[in-house]
Short mmCIF file of C-alpha atoms in Angstrom, two decimals:
data_model
loop_
_atom_site.label_atom_id
_atom_site.label_comp_id
_atom_site.label_asym_id
_atom_site.label_seq_id
_atom_site.Cartn_x
_atom_site.Cartn_y
_atom_site.Cartn_z
CA UNK A 130 219.30 -40.39 61.89
CA UNK A 131 215.95 -39.26 63.20
CA UNK A 132 214.17 -41.48 65.68
CA UNK A 133 211.19 -43.27 64.05
CA UNK A 134 207.83 -41.77 64.95
CA UNK A 135 205.49 -43.81 67.16
CA UNK A 136 203.11 -45.82 64.93
CA UNK A 137 200.01 -44.22 66.44
CA UNK A 138 201.21 -40.73 65.58
CA UNK A 139 201.81 -41.75 61.98
CA UNK A 140 198.42 -43.47 61.63
CA UNK A 141 196.56 -40.63 63.27
CA UNK A 142 198.15 -38.08 60.93
CA UNK A 143 197.38 -40.11 57.79
CA UNK A 144 193.85 -41.03 58.81
CA UNK A 145 193.02 -37.44 59.73
CA UNK A 146 194.33 -36.20 56.37
CA UNK A 147 192.29 -38.81 54.49
CA UNK A 148 189.19 -37.97 56.51
CA UNK A 149 189.56 -34.27 55.65
CA UNK A 150 189.83 -35.13 51.98
CA UNK A 151 186.75 -37.37 51.98
CA UNK A 152 184.68 -34.93 53.99
CA UNK A 153 185.47 -32.26 51.41
CA UNK A 154 183.27 -33.96 48.78
CA UNK A 155 179.53 -33.73 49.55
CA UNK A 156 178.51 -35.95 46.62
CA UNK A 157 180.64 -38.87 47.72
CA UNK A 158 179.06 -38.53 51.19
CA UNK A 159 175.63 -38.58 49.51
CA UNK A 160 176.52 -41.87 47.80
CA UNK A 161 178.03 -43.19 51.06
CA UNK A 162 181.52 -43.84 49.63
CA UNK A 163 184.16 -44.81 52.19
CA UNK A 164 187.90 -45.33 51.87
CA UNK A 165 190.00 -48.08 53.32
CA UNK A 166 193.69 -47.18 53.76
CA UNK A 167 196.68 -49.52 53.95
CA UNK A 168 199.82 -47.36 54.01
CA UNK A 169 199.34 -45.09 51.03
CA UNK A 170 197.10 -47.58 49.18
CA UNK A 171 193.42 -46.67 49.07
CA UNK A 172 190.42 -48.86 48.33
CA UNK A 173 187.15 -47.06 47.72
CA UNK A 174 184.11 -48.83 49.18
CA UNK A 175 180.52 -48.26 48.05
CA UNK A 176 178.22 -49.94 50.60
CA UNK A 177 175.05 -51.12 48.90
CA UNK A 178 171.81 -49.22 49.54
CA UNK A 179 168.47 -49.36 47.73
CA UNK A 180 168.64 -45.93 46.16
CA UNK A 181 171.70 -46.94 44.12
CA UNK A 182 169.52 -49.25 42.04
CA UNK A 183 169.04 -48.43 38.37
CA UNK A 184 167.31 -51.58 37.20
CA UNK A 185 164.81 -52.80 39.80
CA UNK A 186 163.95 -55.97 37.88
CA UNK A 187 167.44 -57.50 37.89
CA UNK A 188 168.15 -55.67 40.32
CA UNK A 189 171.36 -53.86 39.33
CA UNK A 190 173.28 -50.79 40.48
CA UNK A 191 172.63 -47.70 38.31
CA UNK A 192 175.32 -47.08 35.69
CA UNK A 193 175.47 -43.48 36.85
CA UNK A 194 176.17 -44.51 40.44
CA UNK A 195 178.92 -46.81 39.17
CA UNK A 196 180.39 -43.98 37.06
CA UNK A 197 180.30 -41.59 40.03
CA UNK A 198 181.97 -44.21 42.23
CA UNK A 199 184.81 -44.72 39.73
CA UNK A 200 185.26 -40.98 39.17
CA UNK A 201 185.35 -40.34 42.92
CA UNK A 202 187.94 -43.11 43.40
CA UNK A 203 190.11 -41.50 40.69
CA UNK A 204 189.81 -37.95 42.07
CA UNK A 205 190.52 -39.05 45.63
CA UNK A 206 193.55 -41.08 44.49
CA UNK A 207 195.00 -38.01 42.75
CA UNK A 208 194.23 -35.64 45.63
CA UNK A 209 195.59 -38.20 48.10
CA UNK A 210 198.88 -38.50 46.19
CA UNK A 211 199.34 -34.73 46.55
CA UNK A 212 198.40 -34.78 50.24
CA UNK A 213 200.72 -37.72 50.83
CA UNK A 214 203.73 -35.83 49.50
CA UNK A 215 202.71 -32.84 51.63
CA UNK A 216 202.44 -34.72 54.93
CA UNK A 217 205.08 -37.42 54.40
CA UNK A 218 207.65 -35.48 52.39
CA UNK A 219 211.03 -34.12 53.43
CA UNK A 220 209.48 -31.02 54.92
CA UNK A 221 206.05 -32.03 56.19
CA UNK A 222 203.36 -29.38 55.98
CA UNK A 223 199.70 -29.04 56.83
CA UNK A 224 196.96 -30.78 54.88
CA UNK A 225 195.64 -28.69 52.03
CA UNK A 226 192.84 -30.31 50.07
CA UNK A 227 193.01 -29.42 46.38
CA UNK A 228 190.75 -31.37 44.05
CA UNK A 229 191.61 -32.13 40.43
CA UNK A 230 188.97 -31.42 37.76
CA UNK A 231 187.70 -34.11 35.42
CA UNK A 232 188.42 -33.42 31.74
CA UNK A 233 186.88 -36.65 30.50
CA UNK A 234 186.11 -40.13 31.75
CA UNK A 235 185.22 -43.31 29.86
CA UNK A 236 183.45 -46.05 31.77
CA UNK A 237 183.25 -49.65 30.54
CA UNK A 238 180.42 -51.66 32.03
CA UNK A 239 181.70 -55.24 32.11
CA UNK A 240 178.96 -56.92 34.16
CA UNK A 241 175.85 -55.69 35.89
CA UNK A 242 176.49 -54.32 39.38
CA UNK A 243 174.87 -56.64 41.90
CA UNK A 244 172.93 -55.39 44.94
CA UNK A 245 175.93 -55.66 47.28
CA UNK A 246 179.01 -53.67 48.29
CA UNK A 247 181.44 -52.58 45.59
CA UNK A 248 185.17 -51.82 45.79
CA UNK A 249 187.45 -49.80 43.56
CA UNK A 250 191.13 -49.10 43.22
CA UNK A 251 192.62 -46.35 41.08
CA UNK A 252 196.08 -46.35 39.53
CA UNK A 253 197.67 -43.12 38.37
CA UNK A 254 199.16 -43.97 34.98
CA UNK A 255 200.54 -40.51 34.39
CA UNK A 256 200.93 -37.64 36.82
CA UNK A 257 202.09 -34.47 35.13
CA UNK A 258 202.08 -30.95 36.53
CA UNK A 259 198.90 -30.02 34.67
CA UNK A 260 197.38 -33.25 33.37
CA UNK A 261 196.98 -36.68 34.89
CA UNK A 262 195.64 -39.99 33.58
CA UNK A 263 194.04 -42.50 35.91
CA UNK A 264 192.75 -46.04 35.43
CA UNK A 265 190.16 -47.40 37.88
CA UNK A 266 188.81 -50.90 38.35
CA UNK A 267 185.75 -51.82 40.40
CA UNK A 268 184.72 -55.24 41.61
CA UNK A 269 182.29 -56.83 44.03
CA UNK A 270 182.64 -60.40 45.29
CA UNK A 271 185.57 -61.41 43.17
CA UNK A 272 188.63 -59.22 42.57
CA UNK A 273 189.39 -61.13 39.36
CA UNK A 274 185.97 -60.32 37.89
CA UNK A 275 185.67 -56.51 37.72
CA UNK A 276 182.16 -55.22 36.95
CA UNK A 277 183.36 -51.86 35.64
CA UNK A 278 186.54 -50.04 34.70
CA UNK A 279 187.28 -46.47 33.70
CA UNK A 280 190.01 -44.29 32.26
CA UNK A 281 189.92 -40.59 32.95
CA UNK A 282 191.94 -37.47 32.28
CA UNK A 283 192.16 -34.78 34.92
CA UNK A 284 193.31 -31.20 35.21
CA UNK A 285 195.55 -30.85 38.26
CA UNK A 286 195.14 -27.89 40.63
CA UNK A 287 198.07 -25.52 40.80
CA UNK A 288 200.65 -26.59 43.39
CA UNK A 289 201.10 -23.13 44.90
CA UNK A 290 198.52 -20.96 46.61
CA UNK B 291 154.68 -42.90 14.80
CA UNK B 292 152.89 -46.22 15.35
CA UNK B 293 150.43 -46.72 18.19
CA UNK B 294 152.78 -49.24 19.72
CA UNK B 295 155.64 -46.72 19.78
CA UNK B 296 153.36 -44.02 21.11
CA UNK B 297 152.08 -46.26 23.90
CA UNK B 298 155.57 -47.25 24.81
CA UNK B 299 156.73 -43.66 24.96
CA UNK B 300 153.80 -42.70 27.19
CA UNK B 301 154.62 -45.62 29.45
CA UNK B 302 158.26 -44.59 29.62
CA UNK B 303 157.32 -40.98 30.34
CA UNK B 304 155.03 -41.96 33.18
CA UNK B 305 157.05 -44.66 34.84
CA UNK B 306 160.66 -44.28 33.82
CA UNK B 307 162.10 -42.14 36.61
CA UNK B 308 159.87 -43.50 39.36
CA UNK B 309 161.05 -47.01 38.53
CA UNK B 310 164.70 -46.04 38.89
CA UNK B 311 165.52 -45.53 42.57
CA UNK B 312 168.85 -43.85 41.85
CA UNK B 313 167.40 -41.41 39.31
CA UNK B 314 164.60 -40.66 41.78
CA UNK B 315 167.02 -39.99 44.63
CA UNK B 316 168.82 -37.46 42.41
CA UNK B 317 165.47 -35.75 41.72
CA UNK B 318 165.52 -36.31 37.93
CA UNK B 319 162.50 -35.37 35.81
CA UNK B 320 161.82 -36.65 32.30
CA UNK B 321 160.72 -33.52 30.44
CA UNK B 322 160.62 -34.60 26.80
CA UNK B 323 160.59 -37.74 24.68
CA UNK B 324 160.39 -38.57 20.98
CA UNK B 325 161.62 -41.25 18.60
CA UNK B 326 165.06 -42.07 19.95
CA UNK B 327 165.09 -38.78 21.90
CA UNK B 328 164.88 -37.91 25.58
CA UNK B 329 165.46 -34.88 27.81
CA UNK B 330 165.88 -35.09 31.58
CA UNK B 331 166.31 -32.31 34.15
CA UNK B 332 168.10 -32.37 37.50
CA UNK B 333 167.87 -29.52 40.00
CA UNK B 334 170.88 -28.10 41.81
CA UNK B 335 171.29 -29.67 45.25
CA UNK B 336 174.04 -29.02 47.80
CA UNK B 337 174.32 -32.75 48.44
CA UNK B 338 175.48 -33.26 44.84
CA UNK B 339 178.38 -30.80 45.09
CA UNK B 340 181.83 -32.13 44.22
CA UNK B 341 184.00 -29.31 45.53
CA UNK B 342 182.49 -27.05 48.24
CA UNK B 343 185.04 -24.35 47.50
CA UNK B 344 183.37 -23.73 44.14
CA UNK B 345 179.90 -25.19 44.83
CA UNK B 346 180.06 -26.99 41.49
CA UNK B 347 178.06 -30.22 41.01
CA UNK B 348 180.18 -33.40 41.07
CA UNK B 349 180.93 -34.96 37.68
CA UNK B 350 179.44 -38.19 38.98
CA UNK B 351 175.99 -36.63 39.33
CA UNK B 352 176.26 -35.34 35.76
CA UNK B 353 177.34 -38.85 34.68
CA UNK B 354 174.24 -40.32 36.30
CA UNK B 355 172.08 -37.78 34.45
CA UNK B 356 173.77 -38.49 31.08
CA UNK B 357 173.53 -42.25 31.58
CA UNK B 358 169.85 -42.13 32.55
CA UNK B 359 168.97 -39.78 29.69
CA UNK B 360 170.90 -41.86 27.13
CA UNK B 361 169.18 -45.04 28.35
CA UNK B 362 165.79 -43.34 28.03
CA UNK B 363 166.60 -42.32 24.43
CA UNK B 364 167.42 -45.95 23.60
CA UNK B 365 164.13 -47.12 25.08
CA UNK B 366 162.27 -44.51 23.05
CA UNK B 367 163.80 -45.67 19.77
CA UNK B 368 161.19 -47.41 17.58
CA UNK B 369 163.57 -50.28 16.74
CA UNK B 370 164.80 -50.89 20.26
CA UNK B 371 163.05 -52.61 23.14
CA UNK B 372 162.03 -51.60 26.63
CA UNK B 373 165.16 -52.82 28.34
CA UNK B 374 168.72 -51.62 27.93
CA UNK B 375 172.05 -51.57 29.75
CA UNK B 376 175.07 -49.33 29.31
CA UNK B 377 178.05 -50.92 27.55
CA UNK B 378 180.26 -47.85 27.74
CA UNK B 379 179.87 -44.14 28.28
CA UNK B 380 182.41 -41.41 27.66
CA UNK B 381 181.79 -38.00 29.14
CA UNK B 382 183.66 -34.82 28.25
CA UNK B 383 183.35 -31.96 30.70
CA UNK B 384 183.50 -28.72 28.75
CA UNK B 385 183.08 -26.39 31.72
CA UNK B 386 181.83 -26.27 35.31
CA UNK B 387 178.05 -26.10 35.67
CA UNK B 388 176.98 -22.82 37.29
CA UNK B 389 176.07 -23.43 40.97
CA UNK B 390 172.36 -23.06 41.68
CA UNK B 391 171.19 -23.81 38.13
CA UNK B 392 169.18 -26.80 36.93
CA UNK B 393 171.03 -29.10 34.54
CA UNK B 394 169.20 -30.50 31.54
CA UNK B 395 170.50 -33.35 29.39
CA UNK B 396 169.26 -34.12 25.89
CA UNK B 397 170.09 -37.49 24.38
CA UNK B 398 169.71 -38.79 20.84
CA UNK B 399 169.89 -42.46 19.95
CA UNK B 400 171.23 -41.97 16.41
CA UNK B 401 171.88 -45.54 15.35
CA UNK B 402 170.56 -48.96 16.35
CA UNK B 403 171.80 -52.36 15.18
CA UNK B 404 170.35 -55.74 16.15
CA UNK B 405 172.31 -55.71 19.36
CA UNK B 406 173.77 -52.25 19.99
CA UNK B 407 172.36 -48.72 20.27
CA UNK B 408 174.61 -45.66 19.83
CA UNK B 409 173.72 -42.52 21.74
CA UNK B 410 175.06 -39.00 22.13
CA UNK B 411 173.97 -36.53 24.75
CA UNK B 412 174.61 -32.92 25.71
CA UNK B 413 174.08 -31.28 29.11
CA UNK B 414 173.35 -27.59 29.65
CA UNK B 415 172.63 -25.25 32.53
CA UNK B 416 170.73 -21.95 31.98
CA UNK B 417 173.22 -20.94 29.28
CA UNK B 418 172.03 -22.98 26.29
CA UNK B 419 174.86 -21.79 24.05
CA UNK B 420 177.67 -23.31 26.07
CA UNK B 421 177.24 -27.00 26.92
CA UNK B 422 178.42 -28.20 30.33
CA UNK B 423 179.22 -31.71 29.11
CA UNK B 424 178.79 -34.02 26.14
CA UNK B 425 178.74 -37.80 26.09
CA UNK B 426 178.77 -40.69 23.66
CA UNK B 427 177.78 -44.18 24.64
CA UNK B 428 176.94 -47.67 23.45
CA UNK B 429 173.97 -49.50 24.96
CA UNK B 430 172.64 -53.03 24.69
CA UNK B 431 169.49 -53.73 22.69
CA UNK B 432 167.39 -56.46 24.27
CA UNK B 433 165.78 -58.55 21.57
CA UNK B 434 162.07 -59.19 21.76
CA UNK B 435 161.58 -62.89 22.52
#
């Protein structure tokens, strides 16, 4: 049996891979989306800022910003699952960022997004070679009271090349 | 078109984008309005790119454009009111938008009930024959007090 790797080496490898993935998407940087990692589980974080507001009277987060946040969480989850098998698989290899393409996404707005940080977790409900389905839920103060959810279909990048 | 509707549409045209911080930060411009109709443009910007390898705009930025434009169409509908919120929005991406080109979305609020407005929208780049994306959505209708 192989000797277990030192924990710092493992963390550094995973964090660096995640960082490369996130940095590869200018629009999620523009929105300020961050990712919190626990093992292979990701939580997308959208820190509140004024230019996310869509309704200044309420005030509420713009539906488009919410949609972009959910779509980003879904794309990163899919890309991350591919990276994870690359770096943690039987024969580890270098990080290669390949982003899936959105075919369609349906967003349900359950409550208005309050002017504070939002969180999202994506669950891959089907991962095929070419097509994948993802469900995403976003919440703010209370995990049990999501303010938006989405289901999307994605075209997966080819595994080779 | 009644004076009231006309006044409201002028008000929307003048203030709509500037009153929406997120739409403003994406550089959106309201270019056309009518009864239950709206068109909004968004210029190409490297900050909105989803995948730098292709330079294609992120779907999320297109979503924001579709959502804003659909909401504007609801507000321009003679039977709706000045406020609305998205209930759901489905977006189909037909193809990648060409990098460097402005994207324009046109939305039509085709049916309004006492509490719900139904809207469809189409987004194009310079090629007006091949849409980049289409969307359908349901929006709330705020009743006048």
